Coordinates of C-alpha atoms in Angstrom, one line a residue:
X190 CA -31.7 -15.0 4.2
X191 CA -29.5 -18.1 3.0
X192 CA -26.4 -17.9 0.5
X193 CA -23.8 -20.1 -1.0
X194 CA -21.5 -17.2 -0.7
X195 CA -21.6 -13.8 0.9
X196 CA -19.3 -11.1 -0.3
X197 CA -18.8 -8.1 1.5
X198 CA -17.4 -5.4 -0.7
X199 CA -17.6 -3.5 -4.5
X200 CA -14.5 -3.1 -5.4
X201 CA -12.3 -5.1 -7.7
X202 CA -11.9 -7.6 -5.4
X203 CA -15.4 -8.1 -4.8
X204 CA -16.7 -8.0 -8.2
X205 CA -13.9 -10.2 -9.5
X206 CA -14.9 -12.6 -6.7
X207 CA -18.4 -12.7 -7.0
X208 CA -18.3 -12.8 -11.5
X209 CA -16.1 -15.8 -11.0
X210 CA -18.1 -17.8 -10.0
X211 CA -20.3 -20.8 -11.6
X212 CA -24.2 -20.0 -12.3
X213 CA -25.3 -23.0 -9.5
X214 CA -23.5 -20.8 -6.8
X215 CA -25.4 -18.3 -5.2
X216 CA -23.9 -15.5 -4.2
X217 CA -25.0 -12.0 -1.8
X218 CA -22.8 -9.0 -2.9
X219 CA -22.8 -6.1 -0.3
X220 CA -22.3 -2.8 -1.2
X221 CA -21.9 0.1 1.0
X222 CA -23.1 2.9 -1.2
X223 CA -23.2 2.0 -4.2
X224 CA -21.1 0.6 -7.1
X225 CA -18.6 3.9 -7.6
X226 CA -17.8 4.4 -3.9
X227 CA -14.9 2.0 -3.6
X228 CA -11.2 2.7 -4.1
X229 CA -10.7 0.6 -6.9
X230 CA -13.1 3.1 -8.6
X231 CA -10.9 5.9 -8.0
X232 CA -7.6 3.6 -9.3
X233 CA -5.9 5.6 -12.2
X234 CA -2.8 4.1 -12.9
X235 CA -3.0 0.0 -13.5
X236 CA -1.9 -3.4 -13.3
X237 CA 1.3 -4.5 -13.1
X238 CA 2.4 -7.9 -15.0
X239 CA 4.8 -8.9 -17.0
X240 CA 3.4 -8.5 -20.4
X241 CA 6.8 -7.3 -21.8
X242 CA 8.9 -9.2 -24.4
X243 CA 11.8 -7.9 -22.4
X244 CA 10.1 -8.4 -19.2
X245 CA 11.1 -11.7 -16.8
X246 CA 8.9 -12.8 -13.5
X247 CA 12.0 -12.8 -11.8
X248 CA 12.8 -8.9 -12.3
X249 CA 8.9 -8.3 -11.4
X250 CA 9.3 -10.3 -8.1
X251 CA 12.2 -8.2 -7.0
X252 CA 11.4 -5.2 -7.2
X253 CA 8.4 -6.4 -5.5
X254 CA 10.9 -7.6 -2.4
X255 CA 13.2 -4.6 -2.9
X256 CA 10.0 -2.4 -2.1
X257 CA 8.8 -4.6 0.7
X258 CA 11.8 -3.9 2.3
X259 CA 12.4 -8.2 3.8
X260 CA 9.2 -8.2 4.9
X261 CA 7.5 -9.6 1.5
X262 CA 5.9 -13.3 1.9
X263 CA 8.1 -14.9 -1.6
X264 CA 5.5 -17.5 -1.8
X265 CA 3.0 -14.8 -2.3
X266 CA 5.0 -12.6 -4.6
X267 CA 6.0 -15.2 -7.0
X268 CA 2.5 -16.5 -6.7
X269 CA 0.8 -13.5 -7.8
X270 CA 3.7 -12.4 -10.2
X271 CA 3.7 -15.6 -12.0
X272 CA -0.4 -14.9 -12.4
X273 CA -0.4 -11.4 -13.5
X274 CA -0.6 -12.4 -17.5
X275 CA -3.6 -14.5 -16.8
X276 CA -5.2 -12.5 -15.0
X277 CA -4.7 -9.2 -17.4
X278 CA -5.6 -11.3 -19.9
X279 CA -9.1 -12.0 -17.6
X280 CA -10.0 -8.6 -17.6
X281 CA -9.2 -8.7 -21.4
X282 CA -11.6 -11.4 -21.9
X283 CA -14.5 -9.2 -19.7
X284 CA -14.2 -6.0 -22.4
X285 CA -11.5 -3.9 -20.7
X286 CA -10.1 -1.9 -23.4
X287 CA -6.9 -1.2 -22.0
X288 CA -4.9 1.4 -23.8
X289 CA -2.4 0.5 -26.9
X290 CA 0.4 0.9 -28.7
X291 CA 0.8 3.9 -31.5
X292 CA 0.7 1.0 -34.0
X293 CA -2.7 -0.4 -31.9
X294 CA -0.6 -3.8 -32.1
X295 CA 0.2 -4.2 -28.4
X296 CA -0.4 -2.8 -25.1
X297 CA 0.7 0.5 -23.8
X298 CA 3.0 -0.5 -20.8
X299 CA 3.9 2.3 -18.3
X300 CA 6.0 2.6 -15.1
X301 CA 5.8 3.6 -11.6
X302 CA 7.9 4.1 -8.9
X303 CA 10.2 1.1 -7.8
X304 CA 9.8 -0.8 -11.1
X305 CA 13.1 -1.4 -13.1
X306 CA 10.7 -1.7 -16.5
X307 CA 7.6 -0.6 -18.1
X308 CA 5.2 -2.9 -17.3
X309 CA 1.9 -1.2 -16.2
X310 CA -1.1 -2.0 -18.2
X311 CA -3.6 0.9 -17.8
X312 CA -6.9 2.8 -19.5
X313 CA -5.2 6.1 -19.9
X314 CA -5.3 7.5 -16.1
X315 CA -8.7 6.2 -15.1
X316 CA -7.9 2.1 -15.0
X317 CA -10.0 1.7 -11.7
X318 CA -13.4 3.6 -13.2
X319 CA -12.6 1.9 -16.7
X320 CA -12.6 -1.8 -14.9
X321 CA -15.3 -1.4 -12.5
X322 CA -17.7 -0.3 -15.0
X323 CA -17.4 -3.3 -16.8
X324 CA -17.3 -5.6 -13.9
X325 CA -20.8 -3.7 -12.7
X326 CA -22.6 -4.5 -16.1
X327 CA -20.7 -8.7 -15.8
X328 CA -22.7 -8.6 -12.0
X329 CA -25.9 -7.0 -13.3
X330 CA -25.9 -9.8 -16.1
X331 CA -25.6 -12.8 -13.3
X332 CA -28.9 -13.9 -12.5
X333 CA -27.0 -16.2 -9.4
X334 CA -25.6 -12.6 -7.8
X335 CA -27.7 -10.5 -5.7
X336 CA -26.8 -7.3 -5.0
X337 CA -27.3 -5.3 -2.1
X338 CA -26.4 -1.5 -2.3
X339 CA -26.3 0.8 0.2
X340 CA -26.6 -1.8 3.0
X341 CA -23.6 -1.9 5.9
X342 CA -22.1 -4.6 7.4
X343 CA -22.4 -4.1 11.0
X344 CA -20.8 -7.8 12.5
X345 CA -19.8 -11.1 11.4
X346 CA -21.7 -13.9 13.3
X347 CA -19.6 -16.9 14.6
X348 CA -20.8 -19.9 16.3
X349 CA -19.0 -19.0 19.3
X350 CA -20.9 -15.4 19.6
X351 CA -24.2 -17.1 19.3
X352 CA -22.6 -20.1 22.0
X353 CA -22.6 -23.2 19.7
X354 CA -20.2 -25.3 21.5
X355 CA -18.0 -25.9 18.1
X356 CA -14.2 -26.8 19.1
X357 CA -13.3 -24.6 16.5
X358 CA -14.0 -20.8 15.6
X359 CA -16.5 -20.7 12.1
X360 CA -17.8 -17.7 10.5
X361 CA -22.1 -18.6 9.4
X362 CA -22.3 -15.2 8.0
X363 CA -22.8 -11.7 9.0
X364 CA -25.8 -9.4 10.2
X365 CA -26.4 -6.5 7.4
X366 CA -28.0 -2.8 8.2
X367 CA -30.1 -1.4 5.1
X368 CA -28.7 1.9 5.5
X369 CA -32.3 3.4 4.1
X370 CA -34.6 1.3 6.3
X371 CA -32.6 1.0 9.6
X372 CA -33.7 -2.6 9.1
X373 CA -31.0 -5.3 9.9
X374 CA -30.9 -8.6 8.4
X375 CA -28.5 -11.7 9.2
X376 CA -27.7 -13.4 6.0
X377 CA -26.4 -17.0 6.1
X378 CA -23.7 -18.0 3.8
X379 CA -21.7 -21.2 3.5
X380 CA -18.5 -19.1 3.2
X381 CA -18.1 -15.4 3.4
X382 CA -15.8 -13.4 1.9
X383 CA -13.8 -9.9 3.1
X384 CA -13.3 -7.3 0.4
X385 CA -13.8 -4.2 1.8
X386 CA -11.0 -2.1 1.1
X387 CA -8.3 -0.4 3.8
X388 CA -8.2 1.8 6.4
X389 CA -7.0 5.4 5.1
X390 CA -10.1 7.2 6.3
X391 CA -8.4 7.4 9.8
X392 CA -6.7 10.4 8.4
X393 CA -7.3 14.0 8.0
X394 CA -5.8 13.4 4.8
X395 CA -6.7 10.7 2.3
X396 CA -6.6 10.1 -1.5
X397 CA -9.4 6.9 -0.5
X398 CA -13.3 7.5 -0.8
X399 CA -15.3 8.2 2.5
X400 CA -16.2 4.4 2.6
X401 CA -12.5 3.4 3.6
X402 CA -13.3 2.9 7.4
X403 CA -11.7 -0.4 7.5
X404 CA -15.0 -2.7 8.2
X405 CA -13.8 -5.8 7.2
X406 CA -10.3 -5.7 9.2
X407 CA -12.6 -4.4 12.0
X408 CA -15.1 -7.1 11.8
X409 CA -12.7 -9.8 11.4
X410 CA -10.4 -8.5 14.6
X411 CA -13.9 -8.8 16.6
X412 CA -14.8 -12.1 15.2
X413 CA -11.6 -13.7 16.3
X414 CA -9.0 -13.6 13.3
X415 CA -5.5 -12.9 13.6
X416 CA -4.5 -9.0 11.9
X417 CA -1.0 -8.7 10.9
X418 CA 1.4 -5.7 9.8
X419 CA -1.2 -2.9 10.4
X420 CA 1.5 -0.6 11.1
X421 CA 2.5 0.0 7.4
X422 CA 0.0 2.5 5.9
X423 CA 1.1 3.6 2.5
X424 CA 1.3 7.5 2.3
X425 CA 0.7 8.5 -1.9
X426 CA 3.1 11.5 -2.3
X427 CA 1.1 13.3 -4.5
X428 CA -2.4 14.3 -3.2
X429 CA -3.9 17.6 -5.1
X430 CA -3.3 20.6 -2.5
X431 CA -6.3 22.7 -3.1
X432 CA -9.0 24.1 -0.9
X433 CA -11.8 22.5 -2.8
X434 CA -10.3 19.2 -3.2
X435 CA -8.9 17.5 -0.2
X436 CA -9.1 13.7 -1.6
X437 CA -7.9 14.1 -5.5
X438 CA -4.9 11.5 -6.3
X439 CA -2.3 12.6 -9.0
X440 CA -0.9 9.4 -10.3
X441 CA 2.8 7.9 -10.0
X442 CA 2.3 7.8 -13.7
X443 CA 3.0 11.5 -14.2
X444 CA 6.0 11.0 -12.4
X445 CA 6.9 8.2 -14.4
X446 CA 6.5 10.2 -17.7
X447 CA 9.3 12.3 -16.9
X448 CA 7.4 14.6 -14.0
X449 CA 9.3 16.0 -11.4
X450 CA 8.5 17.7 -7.8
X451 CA 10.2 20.6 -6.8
X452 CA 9.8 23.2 -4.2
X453 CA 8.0 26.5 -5.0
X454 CA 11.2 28.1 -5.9
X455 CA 11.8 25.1 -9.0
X456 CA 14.5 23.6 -6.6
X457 CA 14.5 19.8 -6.9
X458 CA 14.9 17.9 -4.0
X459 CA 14.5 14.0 -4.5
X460 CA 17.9 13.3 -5.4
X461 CA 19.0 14.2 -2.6
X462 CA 16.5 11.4 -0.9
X463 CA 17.3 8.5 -3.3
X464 CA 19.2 7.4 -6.6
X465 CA 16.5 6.7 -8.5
X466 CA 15.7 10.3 -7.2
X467 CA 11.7 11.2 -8.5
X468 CA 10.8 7.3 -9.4
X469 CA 12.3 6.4 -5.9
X470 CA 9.6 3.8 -4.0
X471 CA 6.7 5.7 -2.4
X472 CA 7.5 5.3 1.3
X473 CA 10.4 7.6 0.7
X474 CA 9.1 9.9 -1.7
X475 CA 6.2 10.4 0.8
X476 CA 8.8 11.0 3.6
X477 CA 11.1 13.1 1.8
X478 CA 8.1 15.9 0.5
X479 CA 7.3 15.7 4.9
X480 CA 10.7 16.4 5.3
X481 CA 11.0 18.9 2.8
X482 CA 7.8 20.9 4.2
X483 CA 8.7 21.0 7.7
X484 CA 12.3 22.5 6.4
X485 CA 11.1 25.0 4.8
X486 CA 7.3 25.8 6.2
X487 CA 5.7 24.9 3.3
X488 CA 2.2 23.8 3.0
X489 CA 2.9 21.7 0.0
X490 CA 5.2 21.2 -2.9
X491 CA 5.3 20.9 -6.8
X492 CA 4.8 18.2 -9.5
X493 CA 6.1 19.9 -12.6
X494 CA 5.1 18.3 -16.3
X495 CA 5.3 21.0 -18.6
X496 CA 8.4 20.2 -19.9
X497 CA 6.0 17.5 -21.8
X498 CA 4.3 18.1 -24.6
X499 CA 0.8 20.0 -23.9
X500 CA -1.1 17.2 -26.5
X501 CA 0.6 14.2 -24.9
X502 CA -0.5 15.4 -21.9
X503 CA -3.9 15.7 -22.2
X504 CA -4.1 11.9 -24.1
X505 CA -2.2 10.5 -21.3
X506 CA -3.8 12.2 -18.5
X507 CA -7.2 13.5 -19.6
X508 CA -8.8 12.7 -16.4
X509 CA -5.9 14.8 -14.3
X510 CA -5.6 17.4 -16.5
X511 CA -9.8 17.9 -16.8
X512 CA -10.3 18.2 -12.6
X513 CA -7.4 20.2 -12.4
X514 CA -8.1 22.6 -15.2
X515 CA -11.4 23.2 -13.3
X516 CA -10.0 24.2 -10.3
X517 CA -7.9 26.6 -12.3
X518 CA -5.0 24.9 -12.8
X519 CA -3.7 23.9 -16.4
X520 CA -1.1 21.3 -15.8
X521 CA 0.2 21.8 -19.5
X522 CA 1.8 25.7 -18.5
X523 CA 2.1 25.3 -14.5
X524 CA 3.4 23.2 -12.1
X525 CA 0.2 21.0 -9.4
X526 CA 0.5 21.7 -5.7
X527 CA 0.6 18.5 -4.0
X528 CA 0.9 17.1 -0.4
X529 CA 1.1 13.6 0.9
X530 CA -2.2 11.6 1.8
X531 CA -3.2 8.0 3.3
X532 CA -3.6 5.9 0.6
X533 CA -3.1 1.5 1.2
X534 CA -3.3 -0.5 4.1
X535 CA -0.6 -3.1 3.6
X536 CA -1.7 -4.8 6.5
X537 CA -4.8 -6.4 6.8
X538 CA -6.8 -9.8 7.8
X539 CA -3.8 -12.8 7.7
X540 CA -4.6 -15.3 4.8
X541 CA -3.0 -18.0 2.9
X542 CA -2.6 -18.7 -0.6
X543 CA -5.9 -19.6 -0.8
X544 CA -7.3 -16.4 0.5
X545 CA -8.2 -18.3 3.7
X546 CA -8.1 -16.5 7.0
X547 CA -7.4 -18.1 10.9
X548 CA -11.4 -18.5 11.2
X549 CA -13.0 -21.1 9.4
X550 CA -15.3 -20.4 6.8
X551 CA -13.8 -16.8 6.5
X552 CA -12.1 -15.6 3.4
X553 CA -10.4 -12.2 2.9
X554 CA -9.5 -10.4 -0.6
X555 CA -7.8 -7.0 -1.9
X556 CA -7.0 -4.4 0.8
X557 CA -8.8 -6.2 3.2
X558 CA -6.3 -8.9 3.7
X559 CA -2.9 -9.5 3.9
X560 CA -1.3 -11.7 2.0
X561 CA 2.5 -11.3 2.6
X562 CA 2.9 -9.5 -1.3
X563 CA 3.0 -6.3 -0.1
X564 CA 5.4 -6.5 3.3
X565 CA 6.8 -3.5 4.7
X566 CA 5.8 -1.3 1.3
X567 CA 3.4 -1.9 -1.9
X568 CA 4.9 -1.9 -5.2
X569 CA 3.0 0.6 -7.7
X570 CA -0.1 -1.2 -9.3
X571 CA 0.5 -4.7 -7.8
X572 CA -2.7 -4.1 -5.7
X573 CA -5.0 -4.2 -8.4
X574 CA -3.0 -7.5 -9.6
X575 CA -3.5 -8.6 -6.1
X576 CA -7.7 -8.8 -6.2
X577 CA -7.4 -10.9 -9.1
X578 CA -5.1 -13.1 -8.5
X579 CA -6.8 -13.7 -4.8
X580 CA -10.4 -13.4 -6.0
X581 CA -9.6 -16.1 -8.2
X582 CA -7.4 -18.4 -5.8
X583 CA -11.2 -17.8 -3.0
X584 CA -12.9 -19.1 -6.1
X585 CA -11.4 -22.4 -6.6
X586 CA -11.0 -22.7 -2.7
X587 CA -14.5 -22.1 -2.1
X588 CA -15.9 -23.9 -5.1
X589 CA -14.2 -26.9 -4.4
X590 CA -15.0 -27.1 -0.6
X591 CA -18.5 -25.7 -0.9
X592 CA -20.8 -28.7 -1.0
X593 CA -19.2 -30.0 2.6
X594 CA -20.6 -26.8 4.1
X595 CA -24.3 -26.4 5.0
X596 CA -26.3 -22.9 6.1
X597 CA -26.6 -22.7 9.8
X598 CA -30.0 -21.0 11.4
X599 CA -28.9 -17.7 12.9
X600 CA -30.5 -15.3 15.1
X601 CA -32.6 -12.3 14.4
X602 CA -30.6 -8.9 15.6
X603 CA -32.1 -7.8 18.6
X604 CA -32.9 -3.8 19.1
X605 CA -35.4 -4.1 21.9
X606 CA -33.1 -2.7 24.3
X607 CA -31.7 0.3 22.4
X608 CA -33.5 4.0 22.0
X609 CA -33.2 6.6 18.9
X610 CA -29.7 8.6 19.9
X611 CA -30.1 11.4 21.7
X612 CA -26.4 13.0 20.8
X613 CA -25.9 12.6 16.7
X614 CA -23.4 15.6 16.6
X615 CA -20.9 13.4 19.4
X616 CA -20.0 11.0 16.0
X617 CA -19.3 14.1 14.1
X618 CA -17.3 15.4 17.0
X619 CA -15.1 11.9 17.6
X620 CA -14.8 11.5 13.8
X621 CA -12.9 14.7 13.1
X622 CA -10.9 14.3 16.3
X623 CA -9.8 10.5 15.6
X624 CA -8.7 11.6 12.1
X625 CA -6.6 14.7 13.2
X626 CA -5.0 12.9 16.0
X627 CA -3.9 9.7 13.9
X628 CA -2.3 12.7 11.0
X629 CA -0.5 14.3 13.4
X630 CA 0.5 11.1 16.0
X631 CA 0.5 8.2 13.7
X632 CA 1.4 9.5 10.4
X633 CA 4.5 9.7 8.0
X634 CA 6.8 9.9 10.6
X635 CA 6.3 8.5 14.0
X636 CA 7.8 8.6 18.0
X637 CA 6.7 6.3 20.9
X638 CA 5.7 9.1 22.2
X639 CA 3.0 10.4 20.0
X640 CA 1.8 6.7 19.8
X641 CA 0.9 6.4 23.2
X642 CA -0.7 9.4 23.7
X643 CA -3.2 8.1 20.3
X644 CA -3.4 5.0 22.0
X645 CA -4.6 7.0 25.2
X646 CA -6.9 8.8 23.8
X647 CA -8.3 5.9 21.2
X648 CA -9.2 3.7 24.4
X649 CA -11.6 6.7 25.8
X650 CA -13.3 7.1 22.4
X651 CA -13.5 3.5 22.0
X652 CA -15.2 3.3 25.4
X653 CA -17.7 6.1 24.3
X654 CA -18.2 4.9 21.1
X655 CA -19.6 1.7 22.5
X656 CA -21.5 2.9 25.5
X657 CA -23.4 4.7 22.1
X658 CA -23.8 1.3 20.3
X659 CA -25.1 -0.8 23.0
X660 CA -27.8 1.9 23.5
X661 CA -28.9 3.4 20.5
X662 CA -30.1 2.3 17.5
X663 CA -27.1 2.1 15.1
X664 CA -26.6 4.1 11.8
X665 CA -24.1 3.4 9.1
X666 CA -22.0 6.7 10.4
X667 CA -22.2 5.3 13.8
X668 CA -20.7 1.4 12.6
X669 CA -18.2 3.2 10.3
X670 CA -16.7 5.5 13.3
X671 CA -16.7 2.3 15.6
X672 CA -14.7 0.3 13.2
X673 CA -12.3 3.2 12.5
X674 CA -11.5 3.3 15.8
X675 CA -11.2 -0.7 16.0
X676 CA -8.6 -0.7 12.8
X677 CA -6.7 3.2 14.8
X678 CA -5.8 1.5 17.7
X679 CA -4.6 -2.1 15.8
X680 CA -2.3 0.7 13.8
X681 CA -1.0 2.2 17.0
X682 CA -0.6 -1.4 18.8
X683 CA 1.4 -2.2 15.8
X684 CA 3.7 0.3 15.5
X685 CA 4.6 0.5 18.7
X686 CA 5.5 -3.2 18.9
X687 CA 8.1 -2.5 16.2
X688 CA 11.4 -1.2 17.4
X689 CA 12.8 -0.6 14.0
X690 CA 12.2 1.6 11.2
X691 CA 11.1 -0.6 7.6
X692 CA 9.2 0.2 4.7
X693 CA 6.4 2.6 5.5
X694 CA 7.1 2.5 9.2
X695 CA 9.6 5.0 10.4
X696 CA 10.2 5.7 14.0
X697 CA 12.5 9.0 15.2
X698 CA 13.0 7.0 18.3
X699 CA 14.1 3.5 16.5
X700 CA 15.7 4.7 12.6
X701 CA 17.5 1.8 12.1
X702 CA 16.3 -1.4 10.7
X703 CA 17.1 -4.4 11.8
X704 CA 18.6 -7.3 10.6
X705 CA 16.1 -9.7 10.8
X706 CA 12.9 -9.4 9.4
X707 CA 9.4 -9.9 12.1
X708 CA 5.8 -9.6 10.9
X709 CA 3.9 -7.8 13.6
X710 CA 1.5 -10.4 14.4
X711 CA -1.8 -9.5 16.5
X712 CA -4.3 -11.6 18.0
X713 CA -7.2 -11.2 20.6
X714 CA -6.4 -14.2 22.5

């Protein structure tokens, strides 16, 4: 099959990219499962931008540095800072309904964690499901998109894996597994495009859907591209603690209304962690509930808002209050049990300003890539800013570049060597064991110690894992394990290259930081 442009991902980033552009382009969308599987889905609290009156670019890019901790790219902040109206406005212009003003004369702008203003447009606390149901029914109405649902990536192709003697490395496109068939298909593109979301299913504990197993960063490592800052996995500090939800986010936003956390005995604790005490950046809000739990043996903590009104409450957080209400807990009268969870991959495929990563031909949006905005930490709600502003700098890139390309011939995936598995349950088996291992080895708070062991044990899974895929015919749980282990161990090489503590990286054996800011900078050759 033969494309203009093939996009591998659903969420924001992908949709954005693929809606962007012109009717003459043609364009393959792949979707994992389907359309309400991806992160972005699951977004409640917004895009940052400076939409305020009292707002400057200036203030949004640092506090943008100040929570990257000296590891943000500037270029990359001011450029997606100085893009945030336009591309609010975008999603304007598509039918989001973004919440107002009392008055209905302005935009409701909130704050999260690490911002110095309000400036967080959002859809009450369900932004990510509001945007992505738009975006769908933009797609569906595109007769140049063609959408794949429940199909897997399972490789990029590259004219040096098929032996084309090309001096340089080129991506030609990527073979596809339809998850219902067991069928896989190479599709040709001109230019393919990453946007497949992060990594957080590594852990036991994860505010991401299941379908963050880090494909694209995996993919892109094998293909040949350079991976950078993989170390710095964002932990959200509030996860829902209940034994029938394990993956339920409560938003920054609550906090940012006045919420506090507390231990069970109504002791608060974060000003003893940072001056800006419960709106402190994430990284140490994370750390400090860890902390606090070990102390004291606790399985979780508290996030108290019933000092707010009960009606306010349910307006601004109807889809928080509703799931918690029916696990029995109504967050008007009682404080929520929360714990800490995996949550953004700051690291990711390096790319330019253009989206652009080291290989040719290969493009890389959202979570997938990184783009130097984040650095050491991610500011609240800049991620959602990010897509756009990236899925719109791949556009022009692309479009303006796309004529000099031309679809290559690829080969046909070859299964005549491979049997039906004969051990299904040993996926299961190294699934549960990879994400327990990185919680407790590569988590929150880290020692070289722990890291190598991981690393140890990764490289026998990793061995195992691919005796299975050379021999059996592969499965979408099999490819998503593989790669999970692929993205573990580029998490474990990375922190233990860092001898420092930054951002969302923080070593027992190295707590310092150090003067001079490094990205951690891996590549296969």
């Amino acid at each position: 099959m033969k494309f203009d442009v093939l996009i591998i991902g659903g969420g924001l980033a992908g949709l954005a990219t693929a809606i962007k552009f012109d009717n003459a382009v043609t364009v393959a969308l792949i979707i994992k499962k389907n359309f309400s599987t991806s992160s972005s889905h699951w977004a409640q609290g917004g895009v940052a931008g400076v939409l305020n009156k009292d707002d400057k670019l200036e203030l949004h890019e640092q506090d943008t540095l100040v929570a990257g901790a000296g590891l943000c790219n500037k270029d990359a902040v001011k450029f997606v800072v100085e893009n945030s109206e336009q591309s609010i406005q975008w999603l304007i212009d598509q039918g989001i309904e973004f919440t107002k003003t009392k008055d209905n004369q302005s935009l409701h702008l909130t704050k999260e964690g690490g911002h110095s203003l309000n400036r967080i447009a959002h859809v009450a606390d369900f932004t990510g499901k509001a945007i992505q149901e738009k975006l769908i029914e933009q797609v569906s109405a595109k007769k140049n998109i063609t959408v794949f649902e429940n199909h897997t990536a399972v490789d990029l192709i590259t004219n040096k894996k098929i032996n084309q003697k090309n001096s340089t490395n080129k991506c030609l496109g990527a073979y596809i597994l339809n998850n219902q068939t067991g069928q896989v298909i190479s599709i040709s593109a001109k230019k393919t495009v990453l946007a497949s979301g992060g990594v957080s299913k590594a852990y036991l504990y994860t505010t991401n859907p299941p379908v963050s197993t880090g494909d694209g960063i995996a993919m892109a490592w094998r293909a040949g591209c350079e991976i950078k800052n993989m170390e710095f996995i964002q932990f959200h500090p509030t996860c829902l603690f209940h034994p029938m939800e394990r993956s339920f986010l409560i938003s920054e936003t609550l906090r940012g209304e006045g919420g506090v956390l507390t231990l069970p005995n109504k002791e608060k604790f974060m000003h003893k962690y940072h001056p800006l005490a419960d709106l402190a950046p994430r990284d140490i809000v994370a750390r400090a509930i860890d902390n606090e739990m070990k102390q004291h043996g606790l399985e979780y903590v508290l996030l108290d808002i019933t000092m707010l009104d009960a009606d306010f409450i349910k307006k601004r957080f109807p889809n928080i209050y509703d799931h918690c209400y029916k696990l029995g807990i109504d967050i008007t009268e009682e404080a929520i049990p929360v714990v800490p969870a995996a949550h953004y991959t700051c690291g990711g495929v390096t790319t330019d300003l253009d989206a652009k990563t080291t290989i040719n031909g290969l493009y890389a949006v959202g979570e997938t890539a990184c783009t130097g905005l984040h650095g050491a930490n991610r500011l609240a709600s800049n991620s959602l800013l990010e897509c756009l502003v990236f899925s719109s700098a791949a556009v022009e890139h692309i479009s303006n570049c796309l004529n000099e390309s031309n679809n290559e011939a690829l080969p046909s995936w070859d299964e005549s060597r491979v049997s039906n598995p004969d051990e299904a349950v040993m996926i299961l088996q190294t699934w549960n064991e990879l994400r327990r291992f990185m919680w407790n080895y590569v988590g929150i708070v880290r020692t070289n110690q722990r890291l190598k062991r991981a690393f140890d044990r990764i490289e026998i899974l990793k061995d195992e894992i691919q005796h299975y895929y050379k021999n059996f015919i592969i499965s979408p749980d099999l490819l998503e394990l593989r790669n999970l282990l692929q993205v573990s161990e580029l998490i474990i090489l990375s922190a233990l290259s860092r001898k420092e503590s930054r951002g969302l990286h923080f070593s027992k054996d190295f707590p310092e930081k150090l003067d001079h800011a490094e990205d951690t900078v891996l590549r296969l050759d």
